[in-house]
Amino acid sequence: MFKVVSLVSFLFISLSFFAHRGQFASIENVKIIETEENYIYQFQFENIKQTNLSNIAIELVINHHPLQLIEIKEIKSNVQFVAGEFTISKKLMNIENDIVQIEVTKIFGKRNDWGGWDSPNFETKQSNTLASEFFADAPWRMKKLDNNGNERDIPVHFYLHDADKVQIITLQIDYINIKIKNASSASFGPILKYNSISDAAFKSMYSSKSPNDPQLDIQEFKLSSFVASDSYTMDFNEDSDFFGDDFVEADHAYWYFTFNIPASELQGMEDIIDVEVEIGYSNNTISNDFIGLRIFRQNEDLPSMTNWYRGDTHLHSLFTQNSAETGLPIEATIEAGKLIGLNWFTTTDHTSDYDNYGGGNIHTNWAKIQTMVQELNTQNPDFKVVAAQEVSTSNGAGDLVHMLAYPSYKAPFSLQFLGDGDGDLTPTHVFIDDVLNKLTITDGFSYAAHPFATADKLPTIPVGGNVWNFGEATFPANGNNFPKTGGNIICNDVNATSDILSSEPGKLMKDRLVGAQIWNVRNGRETTSGILGELDPWNVRGNDTPFSEFDTTALSHHMKKFRQGQEIVNQANKLGLINKNANSDYKNWKLFISAGADAHGSFNFSNTDDFGSVGVINTNAVGKLTTIAYCPEGMGDNGEGILKALYQGNTSLSDGPIVTIGISSDGNNASNEILMGEDKIVNTLNIEDYYLNIDYVTTAEFGNINYLKLIAGTETGEIERIMPITATSGTNNINLLLTDILDSIFQNSTVPDSNYFYLRAEIQTTKDYTAISSIYGSTYDKYHSFSNPIWITLYDVIPPVPVDPEEPITEFSLSVYPNPFEGNVSLTIKNPTDQPVKINFYNDLGQIVSSLTYPIIGEETIVLPQNILDLAKGVYTVKATVADYEAFETIIKLK
């Protein structure tokens, strides 16, 4: 940066690359001038159609807040450009970090997305430039050896997209070179070459090859399009030109494949491997691409437990495509996901993108991804994919928010398309309640996506984005700070309609909204080093600034976002307890949590928040944030078991270690009859049979446990207790009498009696990287796992008296179990006669509300029919009569 005597300097000149052109207007040729006290933004308003324009408004927007306004009454048709400028004090902004936008907000006096300009820090997702991009990607971690003790290949996935948008020329890929080295080494070895082996052996190294798909404009990757050579790893020769150059022409929307670096190349190398990829073009006007990757090979799998399956609830595939975002093919994601250590993932592509490809037919494209998922599940019996959606939807205020929508666990392909295809550059016309109503029809369900945290806000311009509104007066309102985590609250406009709370009497949460995905994007390390950093953020080539530790105090840090979201979920569950305990018929009173990386492809690192090679690249990737689903009967052919666990809250969250909790109701054993996500009665008459199981596991990859917390939530808030543990590593089980646990947590407080409360757990581990901080990009990292709660209430439940089956029945008797009851209920009747038994049910006014007759001889247990189960909560008297016998029993219906 140069300076002149007047202390004026040009920071950026003609940054029109970041202009988004509307139908009538655009902001072009932006210059930023620095003085001692101010930044001056000079620009030109372009009259694109050179037509008469009137009542024009141009706004300077900083971090989504309009600060200054220029109004132009009229522009004549013969005027193409009008100059303008904004001056802003340096005290009011940080030019390196703040998002600066110049927006044309009105033309003809009407507000719309007319056009504008975004600074390089404009918040977008994974980079998707205006022309084509060639990505190379590889798993960020993988188990080094397979189950037979053999070293595994390393898959490197190549993904070219938007080649059809390259103007004037057609992309010509000449060759690809791959080099590898130990991460501790300064220089790479020679180019990997395979001209000394058979062609068949060489071609067997390729997988996840793009098919010929005219509907999606996918170009077939042909094994005949390249050869091994003594100069390159792959030498493409399918096409040639007048000068004798050979290459493969790529002019379709997508072209991709995976090359598996054979294990023979890795023998004797260290566990952490660096890969350099060079993509060479025959086009004289295009420079070669160089991409750097780092793979952390481990001696162990990711931490696991029997019947628990690790997956990613928020993941984007090739079906996410817009001007700012992209994703990778599903088959390649399965390939990488297996090696990373996942068992499943859900495809949650933006509904706003489904009109951006395949002829623009949203329903055809949705049907295509469902068919693709079903075929891939058949091909991969040990790995499951669920076809879901990230619905672009409007909240109650008309602002854009995102929702994760999942199909019924009874019918994984029953989910209808829930969006309208809008939302790329404009707000969608589909509202939250519209989506939830459609989910009701197909028995689907949803989680609010990245809903509450300060840094979860979607961009105001151009899409009018925001966060979900809690809208609850018992929590601090917008403008205050989160009580525990800090940071400005933007999700609780108490004067506006709630986006999650139901307006129906007797319900807390809206139907079909079962949870909130509050753990989103694990950004433990980042770099802002520009184009080299975007392609090589690990700095494996030694040309740039590598990843460094993310500021853990920043509100955009993943744990800060999680904790803010947790405060809202905890408050919702507190309200649930208050209402449920006041009204046993109360519904939708629990809110679960989930985790997902929100990765757009991204097997190794993510250039999330990076656009046009300027912005932030971080270490988020597929499987960095996971949800652990309890599937005692397996995942199902198409993820039925996974969906059931998500729907019922039988899940824990993890970025490495795992903690789960459960209650054994039949004695001191490891088998849990009460699971996370469930609400159950604990029979205090048999309280000595109830044990709490806490299972936790960590491995050397994620370090030792710092703490294990058990948290109880009541109508007045949460109580936390650090649990004593005997082991800080490995797989462990804590099995304690429930009463001892409750006494330990509540101590001097009273354990709630006959009222619901919940228990949940969390663990934290620390991994020390000091000795190899230059390789990991940090000196340490902390990892966590969070369980969903178990809701329980303590109640006296009188069981039926057991009878010797061989003893002749001489007396008439009646017993009820369970009592009180909230679900099924049974009557056990002993009848010494051969006549049918009449059963009457009386309310507390002595009125008969139902009558039944059963032909019971001897002793029988009958399950009462639905009309009895549908009775309102309250106290009832059951009277059974036969001949001269009669028996009475008082029963209590809880809900």
mmCIF file of N, CA and C in Angstrom, residues 713-795:
data_model
loop_
_atom_site.group_PDB
_atom_site.id
_atom_site.type_symbol
_atom_site.label_atom_id
_atom_site.label_comp_id
_atom_site.label_asym_id
_atom_site.label_seq_id
_atom_site.Cartn_x
_atom_site.Cartn_y
_atom_site.Cartn_z
ATOM 1 N N GLY A 713 -32.199 -30.593 35.133
ATOM 2 C CA GLY A 713 -33.004 -29.435 34.789
ATOM 3 C C GLY A 713 -34.370 -29.515 35.426
ATOM 4 N N THR A 714 -34.788 -28.447 36.094
ATOM 5 C CA THR A 714 -36.078 -28.403 36.774
ATOM 6 C C THR A 714 -36.842 -27.159 36.317
ATOM 7 N N GLU A 715 -37.987 -26.942 36.927
ATOM 8 C CA GLU A 715 -38.791 -25.764 36.612
ATOM 9 C C GLU A 715 -38.082 -24.468 36.968
ATOM 10 N N THR A 716 -37.081 -24.530 37.811
ATOM 11 C CA THR A 716 -36.375 -23.309 38.222
ATOM 12 C C THR A 716 -35.023 -23.147 37.546
ATOM 13 N N GLY A 717 -34.619 -24.096 36.723
ATOM 14 C CA GLY A 717 -33.332 -23.975 36.042
ATOM 15 C C GLY A 717 -32.501 -25.243 36.164
ATOM 16 N N GLU A 718 -31.207 -25.132 35.891
ATOM 17 C CA GLU A 718 -30.324 -26.288 35.875
ATOM 18 C C GLU A 718 -29.360 -26.280 37.054
ATOM 19 N N ILE A 719 -29.011 -27.492 37.482
ATOM 20 C CA ILE A 719 -27.997 -27.701 38.516
ATOM 21 C C ILE A 719 -26.918 -28.596 37.920
ATOM 22 N N GLU A 720 -25.661 -28.174 37.997
ATOM 23 C CA GLU A 720 -24.558 -28.948 37.432
ATOM 24 C C GLU A 720 -23.708 -29.548 38.542
ATOM 25 N N ARG A 721 -23.242 -30.777 38.295
ATOM 26 C CA ARG A 721 -22.314 -31.413 39.214
ATOM 27 C C ARG A 721 -21.207 -32.091 38.412
ATOM 28 N N ILE A 722 -19.973 -31.842 38.812
ATOM 29 C CA ILE A 722 -18.835 -32.561 38.221
ATOM 30 C C ILE A 722 -18.784 -33.949 38.846
ATOM 31 N N MET A 723 -18.803 -34.973 38.011
ATOM 32 C CA MET A 723 -18.819 -36.339 38.500
ATOM 33 C C MET A 723 -17.392 -36.849 38.717
ATOM 34 N N PRO A 724 -17.147 -37.543 39.819
ATOM 35 C CA PRO A 724 -15.841 -38.179 39.999
ATOM 36 C C PRO A 724 -15.682 -39.332 39.017
ATOM 37 N N ILE A 725 -14.529 -39.407 38.364
ATOM 38 C CA ILE A 725 -14.275 -40.484 37.409
ATOM 39 C C ILE A 725 -12.965 -41.169 37.768
ATOM 40 N N THR A 726 -12.910 -42.459 37.537
ATOM 41 C CA THR A 726 -11.707 -43.234 37.861
ATOM 42 C C THR A 726 -10.767 -43.351 36.678
ATOM 43 N N ALA A 727 -11.284 -43.119 35.445
ATOM 44 C CA ALA A 727 -10.457 -43.244 34.249
ATOM 45 C C ALA A 727 -10.709 -42.055 33.345
ATOM 46 N N THR A 728 -9.642 -41.493 32.792
ATOM 47 C CA THR A 728 -9.764 -40.335 31.913
ATOM 48 C C THR A 728 -9.554 -40.691 30.450
ATOM 49 N N SER A 729 -9.381 -41.963 30.148
ATOM 50 C CA SER A 729 -9.185 -42.382 28.769
ATOM 51 C C SER A 729 -9.879 -43.722 28.554
ATOM 52 N N GLY A 730 -9.996 -44.127 27.303
ATOM 53 C CA GLY A 730 -10.581 -45.422 26.986
ATOM 54 C C GLY A 730 -12.093 -45.425 27.080
ATOM 55 N N THR A 731 -12.662 -46.639 27.144
ATOM 56 C CA THR A 731 -14.113 -46.840 27.211
ATOM 57 C C THR A 731 -14.512 -47.150 28.642
ATOM 58 N N ASN A 732 -15.493 -46.413 29.181
ATOM 59 C CA ASN A 732 -15.817 -46.528 30.598
ATOM 60 C C ASN A 732 -17.326 -46.484 30.826
ATOM 61 N N ASN A 733 -17.736 -47.096 31.940
ATOM 62 C CA ASN A 733 -19.135 -47.077 32.353
ATOM 63 C C ASN A 733 -19.212 -46.736 33.823
ATOM 64 N N ILE A 734 -20.051 -45.768 34.139
ATOM 65 C CA ILE A 734 -20.379 -45.445 35.531
ATOM 66 C C ILE A 734 -21.792 -45.929 35.775
ATOM 67 N N ASN A 735 -21.965 -46.802 36.743
ATOM 68 C CA ASN A 735 -23.257 -47.401 37.038
ATOM 69 C C ASN A 735 -23.563 -47.133 38.506
ATOM 70 N N LEU A 736 -24.497 -46.211 38.770
ATOM 71 C CA LEU A 736 -24.772 -45.796 40.132
ATOM 72 C C LEU A 736 -26.261 -45.835 40.419
ATOM 73 N N LEU A 737 -26.600 -46.138 41.665
ATOM 74 C CA LEU A 737 -27.981 -46.126 42.098
ATOM 75 C C LEU A 737 -28.572 -44.742 41.825
ATOM 76 N N LEU A 738 -29.745 -44.710 41.230
ATOM 77 C CA LEU A 738 -30.337 -43.431 40.833
ATOM 78 C C LEU A 738 -30.521 -42.501 42.019
ATOM 79 N N THR A 739 -30.923 -43.049 43.159
ATOM 80 C CA THR A 739 -31.119 -42.191 44.327
ATOM 81 C C THR A 739 -29.816 -41.546 44.762
ATOM 82 N N ASP A 740 -28.702 -42.289 44.644
ATOM 83 C CA ASP A 740 -27.402 -41.707 45.007
ATOM 84 C C ASP A 740 -27.044 -40.562 44.072
ATOM 85 N N ILE A 741 -27.336 -40.741 42.758
ATOM 86 C CA ILE A 741 -27.061 -39.685 41.788
ATOM 87 C C ILE A 741 -27.891 -38.450 42.104
ATOM 88 N N LEU A 742 -29.172 -38.670 42.371
ATOM 89 C CA LEU A 742 -30.053 -37.532 42.642
ATOM 90 C C LEU A 742 -29.652 -36.814 43.921
ATOM 91 N N ASP A 743 -29.294 -37.561 44.944
ATOM 92 C CA ASP A 743 -28.841 -36.937 46.193
ATOM 93 C C ASP A 743 -27.577 -36.119 45.949
ATOM 94 N N SER A 744 -26.693 -36.638 45.089
ATOM 95 C CA SER A 744 -25.443 -35.941 44.801
ATOM 96 C C SER A 744 -25.690 -34.643 44.035
ATOM 97 N N ILE A 745 -26.627 -34.684 43.095
ATOM 98 C CA ILE A 745 -26.895 -33.491 42.294
ATOM 99 C C ILE A 745 -27.659 -32.452 43.111
ATOM 100 N N PHE A 746 -28.751 -32.870 43.730
ATOM 101 C CA PHE A 746 -29.623 -31.898 44.401
ATOM 102 C C PHE A 746 -29.112 -31.500 45.772
ATOM 103 N N GLN A 747 -28.337 -32.371 46.406
ATOM 104 C CA GLN A 747 -27.734 -32.076 47.711
ATOM 105 C C GLN A 747 -28.756 -31.479 48.671
ATOM 106 N N ASN A 748 -28.631 -30.207 48.993
ATOM 107 C CA ASN A 748 -29.533 -29.596 49.976
ATOM 108 C C ASN A 748 -30.893 -29.218 49.388
ATOM 109 N N SER A 749 -31.001 -29.295 48.051
ATOM 110 C CA SER A 749 -32.286 -28.989 47.421
ATOM 111 C C SER A 749 -33.184 -30.219 47.484
ATOM 112 N N THR A 750 -34.460 -29.995 47.272
ATOM 113 C CA THR A 750 -35.425 -31.089 47.291
ATOM 114 C C THR A 750 -35.530 -31.703 45.911
ATOM 115 N N VAL A 751 -35.424 -33.018 45.858
ATOM 116 C CA VAL A 751 -35.624 -33.710 44.591
ATOM 117 C C VAL A 751 -37.087 -33.585 44.201
ATOM 118 N N PRO A 752 -37.384 -33.125 42.971
ATOM 119 C CA PRO A 752 -38.799 -32.978 42.572
ATOM 120 C C PRO A 752 -39.567 -34.280 42.751
ATOM 121 N N ASP A 753 -40.727 -34.181 43.376
ATOM 122 C CA ASP A 753 -41.559 -35.363 43.620
ATOM 123 C C ASP A 753 -42.853 -35.208 42.832
ATOM 124 N N SER A 754 -43.174 -36.237 42.057
ATOM 125 C CA SER A 754 -44.388 -36.243 41.237
ATOM 126 C C SER A 754 -44.378 -35.140 40.179
ATOM 127 N N ASN A 755 -43.213 -34.584 39.874
ATOM 128 C CA ASN A 755 -43.037 -33.600 38.816
ATOM 129 C C ASN A 755 -41.885 -34.024 37.918
ATOM 130 N N TYR A 756 -42.013 -33.770 36.643
ATOM 131 C CA TYR A 756 -40.939 -34.122 35.718
ATOM 132 C C TYR A 756 -39.732 -33.201 35.904
ATOM 133 N N PHE A 757 -38.570 -33.766 35.734
ATOM 134 C CA PHE A 757 -37.306 -33.034 35.606
ATOM 135 C C PHE A 757 -36.450 -33.829 34.641
ATOM 136 N N TYR A 758 -35.297 -33.290 34.251
ATOM 137 C CA TYR A 758 -34.465 -34.035 33.300
ATOM 138 C C TYR A 758 -33.024 -34.136 33.774
ATOM 139 N N LEU A 759 -32.347 -35.129 33.221
ATOM 140 C CA LEU A 759 -30.924 -35.332 33.452
ATOM 141 C C LEU A 759 -30.225 -35.352 32.096
ATOM 142 N N ARG A 760 -29.071 -34.728 31.997
ATOM 143 C CA ARG A 760 -28.240 -34.791 30.797
ATOM 144 C C ARG A 760 -26.773 -34.761 31.227
ATOM 145 N N ALA A 761 -25.878 -35.048 30.279
ATOM 146 C CA ALA A 761 -24.455 -35.146 30.620
ATOM 147 C C ALA A 761 -23.618 -34.498 29.529
ATOM 148 N N GLU A 762 -22.407 -34.093 29.893
ATOM 149 C CA GLU A 762 -21.436 -33.619 28.907
ATOM 150 C C GLU A 762 -20.029 -33.930 29.395
ATOM 151 N N ILE A 763 -19.134 -34.127 28.433
ATOM 152 C CA ILE A 763 -17.723 -34.330 28.765
ATOM 153 C C ILE A 763 -16.870 -33.403 27.911
ATOM 154 N N GLN A 764 -15.667 -33.143 28.403
ATOM 155 C CA GLN A 764 -14.673 -32.360 27.655
ATOM 156 C C GLN A 764 -13.320 -33.049 27.743
ATOM 157 N N THR A 765 -12.626 -33.100 26.617
ATOM 158 C CA THR A 765 -11.257 -33.607 26.603
ATOM 159 C C THR A 765 -10.333 -32.526 26.064
ATOM 160 N N THR A 766 -9.049 -32.669 26.334
ATOM 161 C CA THR A 766 -8.043 -31.747 25.805
ATOM 162 C C THR A 766 -6.927 -32.546 25.158
ATOM 163 N N LYS A 767 -6.545 -32.124 23.952
ATOM 164 C CA LYS A 767 -5.424 -32.729 23.244
ATOM 165 C C LYS A 767 -4.310 -31.693 23.133
ATOM 166 N N ASP A 768 -3.107 -32.081 23.588
ATOM 167 C CA ASP A 768 -1.950 -31.193 23.568
ATOM 168 C C ASP A 768 -1.174 -31.393 22.262
ATOM 169 N N TYR A 769 -1.025 -30.318 21.478
ATOM 170 C CA TYR A 769 -0.287 -30.375 20.218
ATOM 171 C C TYR A 769 1.021 -29.585 20.271
ATOM 172 N N THR A 770 1.445 -29.214 21.474
ATOM 173 C CA THR A 770 2.585 -28.314 21.602
ATOM 174 C C THR A 770 3.799 -28.812 20.825
ATOM 175 N N ALA A 771 4.103 -30.097 20.919
ATOM 176 C CA ALA A 771 5.313 -30.629 20.289
ATOM 177 C C ALA A 771 5.255 -30.554 18.765
ATOM 178 N N ILE A 772 4.049 -30.563 18.200
ATOM 179 C CA ILE A 772 3.910 -30.521 16.743
ATOM 180 C C ILE A 772 2.891 -29.455 16.345
ATOM 181 N N SER A 773 2.954 -28.302 17.019
ATOM 182 C CA SER A 773 1.974 -27.242 16.767
ATOM 183 C C SER A 773 2.076 -26.712 15.347
ATOM 184 N N SER A 774 3.257 -26.753 14.743
ATOM 185 C CA SER A 774 3.400 -26.253 13.374
ATOM 186 C C SER A 774 2.648 -27.132 12.382
ATOM 187 N N ILE A 775 2.444 -28.400 12.733
ATOM 188 C CA ILE A 775 1.708 -29.309 11.848
ATOM 189 C C ILE A 775 0.206 -29.188 12.064
ATOM 190 N N TYR A 776 -0.209 -29.050 13.325
ATOM 191 C CA TYR A 776 -1.641 -28.978 13.628
ATOM 192 C C TYR A 776 -2.211 -27.570 13.542
ATOM 193 N N GLY A 777 -1.360 -26.565 13.509
ATOM 194 C CA GLY A 777 -1.855 -25.202 13.438
ATOM 195 C C GLY A 777 -2.334 -24.668 14.759
ATOM 196 N N SER A 778 -2.017 -25.336 15.853
ATOM 197 C CA SER A 778 -2.391 -24.876 17.182
ATOM 198 C C SER A 778 -1.606 -25.662 18.212
ATOM 199 N N THR A 779 -1.613 -25.180 19.449
ATOM 200 C CA THR A 779 -0.904 -25.858 20.531
ATOM 201 C C THR A 779 -1.789 -26.841 21.292
ATOM 202 N N TYR A 780 -3.114 -26.710 21.108
ATOM 203 C CA TYR A 780 -4.037 -27.619 21.802
ATOM 204 C C TYR A 780 -5.409 -27.487 21.158
ATOM 205 N N ASP A 781 -6.303 -28.395 21.527
ATOM 206 C CA ASP A 781 -7.710 -28.263 21.158
ATOM 207 C C ASP A 781 -8.549 -28.969 22.206
ATOM 208 N N LYS A 782 -9.773 -28.500 22.366
ATOM 209 C CA LYS A 782 -10.716 -29.101 23.304
ATOM 210 C C LYS A 782 -11.846 -29.744 22.512
ATOM 211 N N TYR A 783 -12.260 -30.911 22.958
ATOM 212 C CA TYR A 783 -13.313 -31.668 22.287
ATOM 213 C C TYR A 783 -14.416 -31.980 23.299
ATOM 214 N N HIS A 784 -15.632 -32.170 22.781
ATOM 215 C CA HIS A 784 -16.790 -32.285 23.662
ATOM 216 C C HIS A 784 -17.778 -33.345 23.169
ATOM 217 N N SER A 785 -18.626 -33.764 24.100
ATOM 218 C CA SER A 785 -19.809 -34.546 23.766
ATOM 219 C C SER A 785 -20.923 -34.122 24.708
ATOM 220 N N PHE A 786 -22.145 -34.031 24.147
ATOM 221 C CA PHE A 786 -23.313 -33.592 24.904
ATOM 222 C C PHE A 786 -24.444 -34.582 24.668
ATOM 223 N N SER A 787 -25.028 -35.078 25.743
ATOM 224 C CA SER A 787 -26.172 -35.986 25.588
ATOM 225 C C SER A 787 -27.464 -35.190 25.510
ATOM 226 N N ASN A 788 -28.462 -35.756 24.850
ATOM 227 C CA ASN A 788 -29.808 -35.228 25.016
ATOM 228 C C ASN A 788 -30.317 -35.640 26.391
ATOM 229 N N PRO A 789 -31.324 -34.947 26.917
ATOM 230 C CA PRO A 789 -31.797 -35.275 28.276
ATOM 231 C C PRO A 789 -32.651 -36.537 28.320
ATOM 232 N N ILE A 790 -32.765 -37.068 29.551
ATOM 233 C CA ILE A 790 -33.812 -38.028 29.919
ATOM 234 C C ILE A 790 -34.761 -37.288 30.856
ATOM 235 N N TRP A 791 -36.069 -37.362 30.586
ATOM 236 C CA TRP A 791 -37.065 -36.724 31.438
ATOM 237 C C TRP A 791 -37.715 -37.798 32.313
ATOM 238 N N ILE A 792 -37.727 -37.593 33.624
ATOM 239 C CA ILE A 792 -38.332 -38.574 34.529
ATOM 240 C C ILE A 792 -39.173 -37.865 35.593
ATOM 241 N N THR A 793 -40.106 -38.607 36.146
ATOM 242 C CA THR A 793 -40.870 -38.142 37.296
ATOM 243 C C THR A 793 -40.940 -39.276 38.309
ATOM 244 N N LEU A 794 -40.843 -38.949 39.572
ATOM 245 C CA LEU A 794 -40.865 -39.941 40.649
ATOM 246 C C LEU A 794 -42.301 -40.114 41.139
ATOM 247 N N TYR A 795 -42.780 -41.368 41.136
ATOM 248 C CA TYR A 795 -44.184 -41.622 41.479
ATOM 249 C C TYR A 795 -44.317 -43.014 42.090
#
